[in-house]
GROMACS .gro file of C-alpha atoms in nm:
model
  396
    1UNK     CA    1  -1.359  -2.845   0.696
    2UNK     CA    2  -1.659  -2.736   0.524
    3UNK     CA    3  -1.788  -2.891   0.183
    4UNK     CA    4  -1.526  -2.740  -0.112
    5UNK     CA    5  -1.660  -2.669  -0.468
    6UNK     CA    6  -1.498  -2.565  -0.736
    7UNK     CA    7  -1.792  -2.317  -0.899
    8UNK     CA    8  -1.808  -2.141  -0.551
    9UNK     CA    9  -1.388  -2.121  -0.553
   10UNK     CA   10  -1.407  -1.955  -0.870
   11UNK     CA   11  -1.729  -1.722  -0.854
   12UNK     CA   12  -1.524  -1.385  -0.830
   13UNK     CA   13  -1.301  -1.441  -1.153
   14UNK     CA   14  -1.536  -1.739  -1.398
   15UNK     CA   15  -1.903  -1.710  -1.262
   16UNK     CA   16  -2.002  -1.977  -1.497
   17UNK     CA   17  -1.730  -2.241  -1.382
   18UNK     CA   18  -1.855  -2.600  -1.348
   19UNK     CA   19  -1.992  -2.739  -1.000
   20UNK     CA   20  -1.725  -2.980  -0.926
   21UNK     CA   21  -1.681  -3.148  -0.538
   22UNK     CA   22  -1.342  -3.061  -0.439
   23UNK     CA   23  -1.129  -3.305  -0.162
   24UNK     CA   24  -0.773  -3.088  -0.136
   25UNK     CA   25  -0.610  -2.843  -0.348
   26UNK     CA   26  -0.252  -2.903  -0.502
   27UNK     CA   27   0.029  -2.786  -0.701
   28UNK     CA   28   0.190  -3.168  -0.709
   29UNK     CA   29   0.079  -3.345  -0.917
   30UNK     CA   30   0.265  -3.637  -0.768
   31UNK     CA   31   0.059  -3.578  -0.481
   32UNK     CA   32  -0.238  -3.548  -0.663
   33UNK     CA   33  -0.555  -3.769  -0.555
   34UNK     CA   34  -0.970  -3.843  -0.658
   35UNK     CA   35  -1.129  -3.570  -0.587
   36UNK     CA   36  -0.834  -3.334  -0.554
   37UNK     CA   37  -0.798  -2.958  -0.715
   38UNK     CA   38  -0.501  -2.958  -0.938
   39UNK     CA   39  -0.335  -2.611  -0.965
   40UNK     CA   40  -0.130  -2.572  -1.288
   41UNK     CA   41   0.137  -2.261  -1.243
   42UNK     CA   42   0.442  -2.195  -1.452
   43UNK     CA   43   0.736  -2.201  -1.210
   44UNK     CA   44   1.063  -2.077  -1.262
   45UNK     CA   45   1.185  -2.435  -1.300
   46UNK     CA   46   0.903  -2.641  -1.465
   47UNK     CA   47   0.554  -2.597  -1.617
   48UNK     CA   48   0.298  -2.750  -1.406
   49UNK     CA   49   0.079  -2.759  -1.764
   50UNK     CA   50   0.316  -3.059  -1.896
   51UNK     CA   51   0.157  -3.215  -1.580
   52UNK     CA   52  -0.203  -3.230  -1.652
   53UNK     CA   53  -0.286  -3.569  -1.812
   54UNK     CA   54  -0.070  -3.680  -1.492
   55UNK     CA   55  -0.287  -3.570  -1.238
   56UNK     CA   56  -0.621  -3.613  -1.479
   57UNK     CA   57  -0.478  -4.010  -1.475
   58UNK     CA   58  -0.486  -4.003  -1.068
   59UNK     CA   59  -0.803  -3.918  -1.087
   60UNK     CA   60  -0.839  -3.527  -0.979
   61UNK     CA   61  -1.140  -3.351  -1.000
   62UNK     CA   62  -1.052  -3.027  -1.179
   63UNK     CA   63  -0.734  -2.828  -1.293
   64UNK     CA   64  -0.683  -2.448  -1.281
   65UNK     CA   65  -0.421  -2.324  -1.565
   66UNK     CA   66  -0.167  -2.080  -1.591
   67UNK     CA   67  -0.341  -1.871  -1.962
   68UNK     CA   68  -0.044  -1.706  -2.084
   69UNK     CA   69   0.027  -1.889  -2.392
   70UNK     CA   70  -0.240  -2.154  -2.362
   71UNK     CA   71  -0.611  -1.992  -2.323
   72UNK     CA   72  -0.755  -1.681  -2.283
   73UNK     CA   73  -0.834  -1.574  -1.895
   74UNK     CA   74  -1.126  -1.734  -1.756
   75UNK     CA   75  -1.171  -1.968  -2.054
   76UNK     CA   76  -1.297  -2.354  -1.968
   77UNK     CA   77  -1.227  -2.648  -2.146
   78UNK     CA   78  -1.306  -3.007  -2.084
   79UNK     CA   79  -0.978  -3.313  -2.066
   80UNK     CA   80  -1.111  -3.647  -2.029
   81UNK     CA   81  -1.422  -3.535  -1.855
   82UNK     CA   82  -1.199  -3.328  -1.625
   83UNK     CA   83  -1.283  -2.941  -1.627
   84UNK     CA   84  -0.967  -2.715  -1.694
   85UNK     CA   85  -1.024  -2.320  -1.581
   86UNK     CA   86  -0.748  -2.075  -1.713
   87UNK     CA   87  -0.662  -1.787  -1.533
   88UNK     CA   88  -0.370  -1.523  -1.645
   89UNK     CA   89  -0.143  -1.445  -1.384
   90UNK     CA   90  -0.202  -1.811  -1.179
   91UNK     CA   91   0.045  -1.718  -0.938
   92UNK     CA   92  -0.034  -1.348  -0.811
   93UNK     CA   93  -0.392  -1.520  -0.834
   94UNK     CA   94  -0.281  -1.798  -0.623
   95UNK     CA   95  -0.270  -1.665  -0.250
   96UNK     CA   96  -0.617  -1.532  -0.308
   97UNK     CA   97  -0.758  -1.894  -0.468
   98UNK     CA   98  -0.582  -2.074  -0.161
   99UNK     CA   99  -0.718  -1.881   0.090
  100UNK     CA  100  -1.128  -1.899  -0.042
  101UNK     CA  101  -1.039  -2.221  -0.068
  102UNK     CA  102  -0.934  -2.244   0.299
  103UNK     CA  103  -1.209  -2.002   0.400
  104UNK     CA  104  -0.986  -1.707   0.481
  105UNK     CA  105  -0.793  -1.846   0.810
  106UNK     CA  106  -0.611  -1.544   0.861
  107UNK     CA  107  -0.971  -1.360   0.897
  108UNK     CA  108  -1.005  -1.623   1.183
  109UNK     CA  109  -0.628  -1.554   1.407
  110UNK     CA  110  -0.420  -1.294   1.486
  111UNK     CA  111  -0.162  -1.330   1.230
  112UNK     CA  112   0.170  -1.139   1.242
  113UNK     CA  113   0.439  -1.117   0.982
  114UNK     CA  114   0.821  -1.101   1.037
  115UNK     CA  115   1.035  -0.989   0.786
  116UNK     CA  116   1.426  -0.911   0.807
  117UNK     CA  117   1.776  -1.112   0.742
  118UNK     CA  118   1.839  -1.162   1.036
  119UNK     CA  119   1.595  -1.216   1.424
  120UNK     CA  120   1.310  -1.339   1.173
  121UNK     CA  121   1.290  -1.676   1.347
  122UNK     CA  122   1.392  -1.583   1.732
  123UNK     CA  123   1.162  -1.256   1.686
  124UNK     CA  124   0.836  -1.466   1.610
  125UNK     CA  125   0.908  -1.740   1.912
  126UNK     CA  126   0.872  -1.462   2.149
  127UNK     CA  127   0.553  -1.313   2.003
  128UNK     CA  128   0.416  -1.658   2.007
  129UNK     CA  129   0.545  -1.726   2.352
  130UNK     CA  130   0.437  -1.361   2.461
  131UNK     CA  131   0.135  -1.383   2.334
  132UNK     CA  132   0.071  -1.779   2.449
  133UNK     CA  133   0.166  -1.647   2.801
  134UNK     CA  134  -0.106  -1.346   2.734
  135UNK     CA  135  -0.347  -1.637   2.733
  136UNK     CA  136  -0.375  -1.685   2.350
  137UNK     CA  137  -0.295  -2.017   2.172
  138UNK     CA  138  -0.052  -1.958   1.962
  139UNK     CA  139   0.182  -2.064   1.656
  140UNK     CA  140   0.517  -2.015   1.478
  141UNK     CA  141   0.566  -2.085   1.098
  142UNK     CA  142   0.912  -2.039   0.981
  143UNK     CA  143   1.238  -2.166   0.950
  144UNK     CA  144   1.213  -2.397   1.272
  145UNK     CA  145   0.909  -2.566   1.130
  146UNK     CA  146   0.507  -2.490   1.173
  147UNK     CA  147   0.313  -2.535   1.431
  148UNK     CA  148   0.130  -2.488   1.808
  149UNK     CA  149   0.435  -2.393   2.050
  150UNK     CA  150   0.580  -2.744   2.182
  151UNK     CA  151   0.449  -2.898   1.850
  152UNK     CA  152   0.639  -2.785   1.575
  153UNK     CA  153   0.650  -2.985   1.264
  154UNK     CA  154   1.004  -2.895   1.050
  155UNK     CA  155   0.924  -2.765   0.682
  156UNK     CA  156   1.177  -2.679   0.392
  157UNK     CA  157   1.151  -2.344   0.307
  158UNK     CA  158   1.102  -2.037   0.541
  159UNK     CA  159   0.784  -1.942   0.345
  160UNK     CA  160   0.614  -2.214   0.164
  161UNK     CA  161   0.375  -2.207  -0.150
  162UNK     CA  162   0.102  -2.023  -0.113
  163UNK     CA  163  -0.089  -2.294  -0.109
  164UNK     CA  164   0.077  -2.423   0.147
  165UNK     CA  165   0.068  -2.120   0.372
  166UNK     CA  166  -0.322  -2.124   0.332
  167UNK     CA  167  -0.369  -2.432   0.413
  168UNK     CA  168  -0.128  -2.449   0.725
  169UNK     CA  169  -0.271  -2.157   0.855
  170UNK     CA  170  -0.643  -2.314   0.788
  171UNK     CA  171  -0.415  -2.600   0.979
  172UNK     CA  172  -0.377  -2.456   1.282
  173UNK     CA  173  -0.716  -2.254   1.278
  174UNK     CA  174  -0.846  -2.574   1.362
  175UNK     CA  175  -0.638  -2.733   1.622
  176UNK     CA  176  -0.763  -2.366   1.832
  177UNK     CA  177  -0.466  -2.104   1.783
  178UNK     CA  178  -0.576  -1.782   1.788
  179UNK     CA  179  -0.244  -1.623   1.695
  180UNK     CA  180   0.009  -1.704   1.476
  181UNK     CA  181   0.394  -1.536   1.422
  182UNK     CA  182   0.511  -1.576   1.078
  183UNK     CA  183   0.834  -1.555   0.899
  184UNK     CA  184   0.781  -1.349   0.606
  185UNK     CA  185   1.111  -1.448   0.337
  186UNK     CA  186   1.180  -1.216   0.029
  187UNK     CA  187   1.125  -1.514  -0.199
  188UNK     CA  188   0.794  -1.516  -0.047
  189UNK     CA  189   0.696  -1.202  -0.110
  190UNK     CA  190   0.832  -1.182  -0.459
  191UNK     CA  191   0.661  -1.502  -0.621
  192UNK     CA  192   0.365  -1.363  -0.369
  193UNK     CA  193   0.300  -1.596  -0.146
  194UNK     CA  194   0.118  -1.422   0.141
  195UNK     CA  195  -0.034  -1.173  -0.095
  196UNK     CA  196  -0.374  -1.308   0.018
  197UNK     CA  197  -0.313  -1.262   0.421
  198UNK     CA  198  -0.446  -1.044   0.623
  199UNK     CA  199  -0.157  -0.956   0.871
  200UNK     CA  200  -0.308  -0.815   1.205
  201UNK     CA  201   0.099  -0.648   1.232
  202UNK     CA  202   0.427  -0.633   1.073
  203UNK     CA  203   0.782  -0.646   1.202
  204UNK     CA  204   1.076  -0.567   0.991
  205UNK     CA  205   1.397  -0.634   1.198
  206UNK     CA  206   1.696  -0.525   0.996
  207UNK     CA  207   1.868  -0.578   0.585
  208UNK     CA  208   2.182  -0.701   0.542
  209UNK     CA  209   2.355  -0.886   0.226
  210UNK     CA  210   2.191  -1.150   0.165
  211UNK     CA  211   2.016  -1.386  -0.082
  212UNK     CA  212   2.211  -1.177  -0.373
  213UNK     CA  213   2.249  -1.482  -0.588
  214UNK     CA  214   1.854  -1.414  -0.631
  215UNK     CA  215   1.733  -1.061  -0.633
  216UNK     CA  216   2.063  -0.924  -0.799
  217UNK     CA  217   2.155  -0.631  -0.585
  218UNK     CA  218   2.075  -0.471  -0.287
  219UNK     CA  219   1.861  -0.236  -0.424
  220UNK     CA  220   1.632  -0.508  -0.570
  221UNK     CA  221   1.670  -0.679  -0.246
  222UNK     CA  222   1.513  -0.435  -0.043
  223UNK     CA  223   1.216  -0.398  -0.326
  224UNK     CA  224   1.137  -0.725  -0.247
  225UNK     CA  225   1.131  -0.666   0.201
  226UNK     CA  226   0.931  -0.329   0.113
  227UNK     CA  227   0.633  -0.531  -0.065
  228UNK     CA  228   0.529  -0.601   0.263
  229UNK     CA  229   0.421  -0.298   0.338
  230UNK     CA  230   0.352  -0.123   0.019
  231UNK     CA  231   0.117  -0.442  -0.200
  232UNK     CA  232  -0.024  -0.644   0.116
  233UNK     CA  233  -0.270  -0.626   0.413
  234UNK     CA  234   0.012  -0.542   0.653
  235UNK     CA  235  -0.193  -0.427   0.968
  236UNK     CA  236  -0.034  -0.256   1.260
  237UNK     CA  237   0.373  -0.204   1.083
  238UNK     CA  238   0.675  -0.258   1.341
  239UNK     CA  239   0.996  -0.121   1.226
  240UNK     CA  240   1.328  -0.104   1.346
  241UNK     CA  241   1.438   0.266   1.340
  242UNK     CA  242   1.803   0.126   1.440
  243UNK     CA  243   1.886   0.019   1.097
  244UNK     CA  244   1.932   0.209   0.841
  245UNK     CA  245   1.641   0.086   0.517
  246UNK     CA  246   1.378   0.062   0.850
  247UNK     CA  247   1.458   0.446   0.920
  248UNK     CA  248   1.430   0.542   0.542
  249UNK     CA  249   1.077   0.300   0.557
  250UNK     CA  250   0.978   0.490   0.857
  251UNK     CA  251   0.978   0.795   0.676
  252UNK     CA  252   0.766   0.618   0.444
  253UNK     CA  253   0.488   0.511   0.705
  254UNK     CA  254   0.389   0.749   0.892
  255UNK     CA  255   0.186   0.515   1.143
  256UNK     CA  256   0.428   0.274   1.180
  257UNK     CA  257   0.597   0.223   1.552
  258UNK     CA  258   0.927   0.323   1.568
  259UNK     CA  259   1.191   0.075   1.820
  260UNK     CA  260   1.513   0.181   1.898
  261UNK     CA  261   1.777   0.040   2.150
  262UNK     CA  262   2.030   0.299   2.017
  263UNK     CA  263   1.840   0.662   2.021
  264UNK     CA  264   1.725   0.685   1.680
  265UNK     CA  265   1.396   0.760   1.807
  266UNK     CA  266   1.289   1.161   1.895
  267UNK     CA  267   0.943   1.104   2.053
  268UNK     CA  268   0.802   1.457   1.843
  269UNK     CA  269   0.883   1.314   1.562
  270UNK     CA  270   0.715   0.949   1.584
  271UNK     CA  271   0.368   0.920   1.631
  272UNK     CA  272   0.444   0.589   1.829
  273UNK     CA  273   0.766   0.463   1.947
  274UNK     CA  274   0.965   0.239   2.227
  275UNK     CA  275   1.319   0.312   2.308
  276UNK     CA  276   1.563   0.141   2.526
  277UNK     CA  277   1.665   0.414   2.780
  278UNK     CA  278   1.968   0.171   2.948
  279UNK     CA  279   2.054  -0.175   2.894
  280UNK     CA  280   2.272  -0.400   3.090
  281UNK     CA  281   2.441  -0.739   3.003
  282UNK     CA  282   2.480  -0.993   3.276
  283UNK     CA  283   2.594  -1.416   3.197
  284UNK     CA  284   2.222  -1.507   3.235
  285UNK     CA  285   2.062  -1.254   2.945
  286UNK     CA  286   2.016  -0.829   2.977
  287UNK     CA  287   1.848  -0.598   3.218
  288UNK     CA  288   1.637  -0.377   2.975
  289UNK     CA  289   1.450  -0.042   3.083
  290UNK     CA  290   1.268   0.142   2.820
  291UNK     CA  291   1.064   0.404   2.748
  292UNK     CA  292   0.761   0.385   2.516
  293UNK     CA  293   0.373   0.553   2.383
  294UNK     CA  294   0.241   0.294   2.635
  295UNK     CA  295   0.461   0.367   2.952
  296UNK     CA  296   0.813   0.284   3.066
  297UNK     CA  297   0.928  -0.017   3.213
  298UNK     CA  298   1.172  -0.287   3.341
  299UNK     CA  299   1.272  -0.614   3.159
  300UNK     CA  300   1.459  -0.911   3.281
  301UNK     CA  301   1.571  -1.113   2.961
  302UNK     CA  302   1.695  -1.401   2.954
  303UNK     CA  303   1.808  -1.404   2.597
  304UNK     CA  304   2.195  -1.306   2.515
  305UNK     CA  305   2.298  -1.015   2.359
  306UNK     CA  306   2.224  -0.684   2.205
  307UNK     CA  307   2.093  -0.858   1.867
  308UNK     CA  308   1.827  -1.037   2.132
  309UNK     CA  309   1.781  -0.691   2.282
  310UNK     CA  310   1.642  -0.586   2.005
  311UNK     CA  311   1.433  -0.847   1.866
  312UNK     CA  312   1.277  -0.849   2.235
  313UNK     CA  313   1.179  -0.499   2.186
  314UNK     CA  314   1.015  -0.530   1.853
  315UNK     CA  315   0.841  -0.848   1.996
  316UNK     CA  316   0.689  -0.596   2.271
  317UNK     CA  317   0.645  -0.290   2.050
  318UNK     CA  318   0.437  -0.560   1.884
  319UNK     CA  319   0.203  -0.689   2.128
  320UNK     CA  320   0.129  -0.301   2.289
  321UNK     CA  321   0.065  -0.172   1.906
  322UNK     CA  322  -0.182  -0.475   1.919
  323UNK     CA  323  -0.345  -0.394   2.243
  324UNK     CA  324  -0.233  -0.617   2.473
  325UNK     CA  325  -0.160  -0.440   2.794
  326UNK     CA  326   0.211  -0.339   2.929
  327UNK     CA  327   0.161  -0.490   3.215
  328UNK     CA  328   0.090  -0.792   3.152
  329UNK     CA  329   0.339  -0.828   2.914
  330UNK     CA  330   0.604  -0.693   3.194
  331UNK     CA  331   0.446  -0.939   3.443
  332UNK     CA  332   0.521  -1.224   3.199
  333UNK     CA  333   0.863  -1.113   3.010
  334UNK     CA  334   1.076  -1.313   3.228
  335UNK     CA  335   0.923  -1.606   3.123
  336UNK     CA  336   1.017  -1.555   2.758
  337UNK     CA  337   1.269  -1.835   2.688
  338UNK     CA  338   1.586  -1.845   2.444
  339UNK     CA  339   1.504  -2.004   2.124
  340UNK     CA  340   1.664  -2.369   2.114
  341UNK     CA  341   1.958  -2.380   1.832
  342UNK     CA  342   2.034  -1.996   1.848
  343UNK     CA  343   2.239  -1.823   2.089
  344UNK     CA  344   2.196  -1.995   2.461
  345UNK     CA  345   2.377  -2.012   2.829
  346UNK     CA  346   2.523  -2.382   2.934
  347UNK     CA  347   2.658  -2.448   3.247
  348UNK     CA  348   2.923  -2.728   3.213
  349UNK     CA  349   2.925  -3.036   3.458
  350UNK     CA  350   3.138  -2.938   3.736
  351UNK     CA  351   3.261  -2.562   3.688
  352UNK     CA  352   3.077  -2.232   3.672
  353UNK     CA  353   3.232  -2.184   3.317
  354UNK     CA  354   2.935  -2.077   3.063
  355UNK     CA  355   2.921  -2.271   2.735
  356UNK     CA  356   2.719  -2.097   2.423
  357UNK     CA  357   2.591  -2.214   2.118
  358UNK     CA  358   2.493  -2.078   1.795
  359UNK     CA  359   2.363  -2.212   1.450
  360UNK     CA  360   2.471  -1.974   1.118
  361UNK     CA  361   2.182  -2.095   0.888
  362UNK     CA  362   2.352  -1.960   0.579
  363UNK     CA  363   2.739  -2.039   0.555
  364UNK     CA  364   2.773  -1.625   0.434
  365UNK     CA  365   2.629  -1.484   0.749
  366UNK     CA  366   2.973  -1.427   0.859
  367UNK     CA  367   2.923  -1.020   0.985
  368UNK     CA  368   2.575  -1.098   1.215
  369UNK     CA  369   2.808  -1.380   1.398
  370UNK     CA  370   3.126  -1.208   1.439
  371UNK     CA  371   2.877  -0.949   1.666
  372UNK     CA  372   2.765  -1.323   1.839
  373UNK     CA  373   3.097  -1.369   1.926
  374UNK     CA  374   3.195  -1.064   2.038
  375UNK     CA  375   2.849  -1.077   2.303
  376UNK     CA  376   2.983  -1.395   2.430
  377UNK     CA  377   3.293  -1.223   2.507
  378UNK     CA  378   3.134  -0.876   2.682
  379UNK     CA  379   2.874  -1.073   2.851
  380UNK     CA  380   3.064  -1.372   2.974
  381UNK     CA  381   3.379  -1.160   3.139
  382UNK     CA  382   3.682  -1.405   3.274
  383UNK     CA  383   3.427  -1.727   3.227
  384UNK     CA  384   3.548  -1.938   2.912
  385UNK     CA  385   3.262  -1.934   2.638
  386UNK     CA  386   3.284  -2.175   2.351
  387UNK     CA  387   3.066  -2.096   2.047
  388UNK     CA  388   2.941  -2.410   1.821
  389UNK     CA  389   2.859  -2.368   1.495
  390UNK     CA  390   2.596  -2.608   1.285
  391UNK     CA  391   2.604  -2.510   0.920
  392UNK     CA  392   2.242  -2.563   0.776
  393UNK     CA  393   2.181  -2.522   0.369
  394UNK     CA  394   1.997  -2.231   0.288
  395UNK     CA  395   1.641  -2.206   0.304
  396UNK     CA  396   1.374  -1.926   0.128
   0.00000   0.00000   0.00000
């Protein structure tokens, strides 16, 4: 990457900041190197200020500090021959410092933002498979991990700091993608960690209870999904009209594509839209024709049940609302491949039986697999279907 300093970071909030070489920037101060940016924030569990003569004794080459209690905004002091900058509000700051920092990679892909409880991670494998198929190179970050498709590294949490969502993205920038699907958690957008991004589109697939034990109620809950839309660069929005928070958002966003497998959708009263029209379930994935803005059309998925049906849609409403062209996606959409780990179609040695397998990611997910099981036993008929179930800690 391109030669990093530290009065250039800084020129739209301290034009008189120091000229300082800068290697990486980092909120670990564990991690913390010569040369390196240290970025001081005030987390919910520690102060990264107790943490300064730390990463001043590894040998960084300048801090930026939370202010609030410390320093006035913008103020610069001087540890040990170390410049500290302090900034109020570090963290809403934080997206914005990461990304000059990373010279703006979303301005350089076709970024696209998932947000939901549930299809988040099997939603942004197709677009990145869609769109990879389209002739893009193209990338997931998420749950699964981050990365090119076929080289996806595993990460912790669904949405990571916001330095780390700079830099991956800056990441993958340069090993060539030129689109990128993105799981967009409610954590994340809370303690705003994508504020900074410039989404080129944004999905929201559905709300359900979930992650109570940290935004309180439902209520706060969906707050925290609506920031999406309402406090960032959200692009082209994608919203499913079959639940019922997207239809009240819909009402809300009045350019937003509407995508309905269940008739929510009258076409004079959307602006844009895509509808299912008939959909029908076979052992090897769904037979879905639709109606749309674009055109109508004939899908053969190979992804199981109705929950698939409709993150397939979205995917598609997606790439159209984008530009790419319906028939090329058609052409390629029975390509599209189930996402390893969710719900897929074995054949067992020696029988026709079919075998299925699930992972619940969060051990209260109980109601969105219940409707898994009961697809395995519409779709599956007289065949036997077994169902495994890997329980995986929660992850924000």
């Amino acid at each position: 990457m391109a030669d990093r300093n530290l009065r250039d970071l800084l020129a739209p909030w301290v034009p008189d900041a120091p000229s300082r070489a800068l290697r990486e920037m980092t909120l670990d101060s564990r991690v913390a190197a010569a040369g390196d940016l240290f970025v001081a924030v005030v987390g919910h569990q520690a102060d990264g200020r107790r943490y300064i003569p730390q990463a001043i004794a590894q040998g960084v080459a300048a801090i930026i500090a939370e202010a609030k209690g410390e320093a006035t905004d913008g103020e610069i002091r001087e540890m040990h021959g170390v410049p500290v900058i302090y900034l109020s509000q570090l963290n809403e700051r934080l997206s914005a410092l990461a990304g000059r920092f990373y010279h703006e990679p979303s301005d350089n892909l076709r970024l696209v933002g998932v947000t939901g409880t549930n299809g988040k991670t099997t939603t942004t494998q197709l677009l990145a498979q869609w769109s990879q198929l389209l002739g893009e190179t193209s990338a997931v970050m998420g749950t699964v991990g981050n990365g090119l498709l076929g080289k996806v590294i595993p990460t912790e949490n669904t949405t990571g700091s916001a330095v780390d969502v700079q830099h991956e993205l800056a990441g993958l920038v340069d090993q060539g993608a030129t689109f990128c699907a993105m799981e967009v958690s409610s954590h994340g957008l809370v303690q705003h960690r994508v504020a900074a991004l410039k989404f080129a589109a944004s999905v929201f697939t559905n709300l359900s209870r979930d992650h109570l034990d940290y935004h309180g109620d439902m209520e706060h809950y969906e707050a925290a999904k609506w920031l999406l839309y309402s406090e960032h660069h959200c692009g082209q929005a994608i919203v499913n009209a079959d639940d019922e928070v997207g239809r009240r958002w819909l009402a809300k966003l009045p350019d937003a594509v509407a995508v309905s497998m269940e008739d929510h959708i009258n076409p004079n009263c959307h602006g844009r839209w895509l509808k299912a029209t008939e959909v029908n379930y076979h052992d090897s994935g769904a037979t879905i024709r639709f109606s749309s803005s674009w055109g109508d059309g004939e899908i053969e998925s190979h992804l199981m049940g109705a929950f698939n049906v409709s993150n397939l849609l979205l995917a598609l409403a997606t790439l159209l609302a984008l530009g790419y062209p319906l028939a090329d996606l058609l052409k390629t959409a029975a390509r599209l491949q189930p996402v390893c780990g969710r719900m897929e179609v074995f054949t067992a040695p020696g029988n026709r039986r079919w075998w299925w397998i699930t992972r619940i990611r969060r051990m209260h997910w109980k109601k969105p697999y219940r409707r898994r099981a009961c697809t395995v036993r519409a779709s599956c008929g007289a065949s036997l279907a077994v169902v495994a179930i890997a329980i995986k800690v929660s992850v924000h």
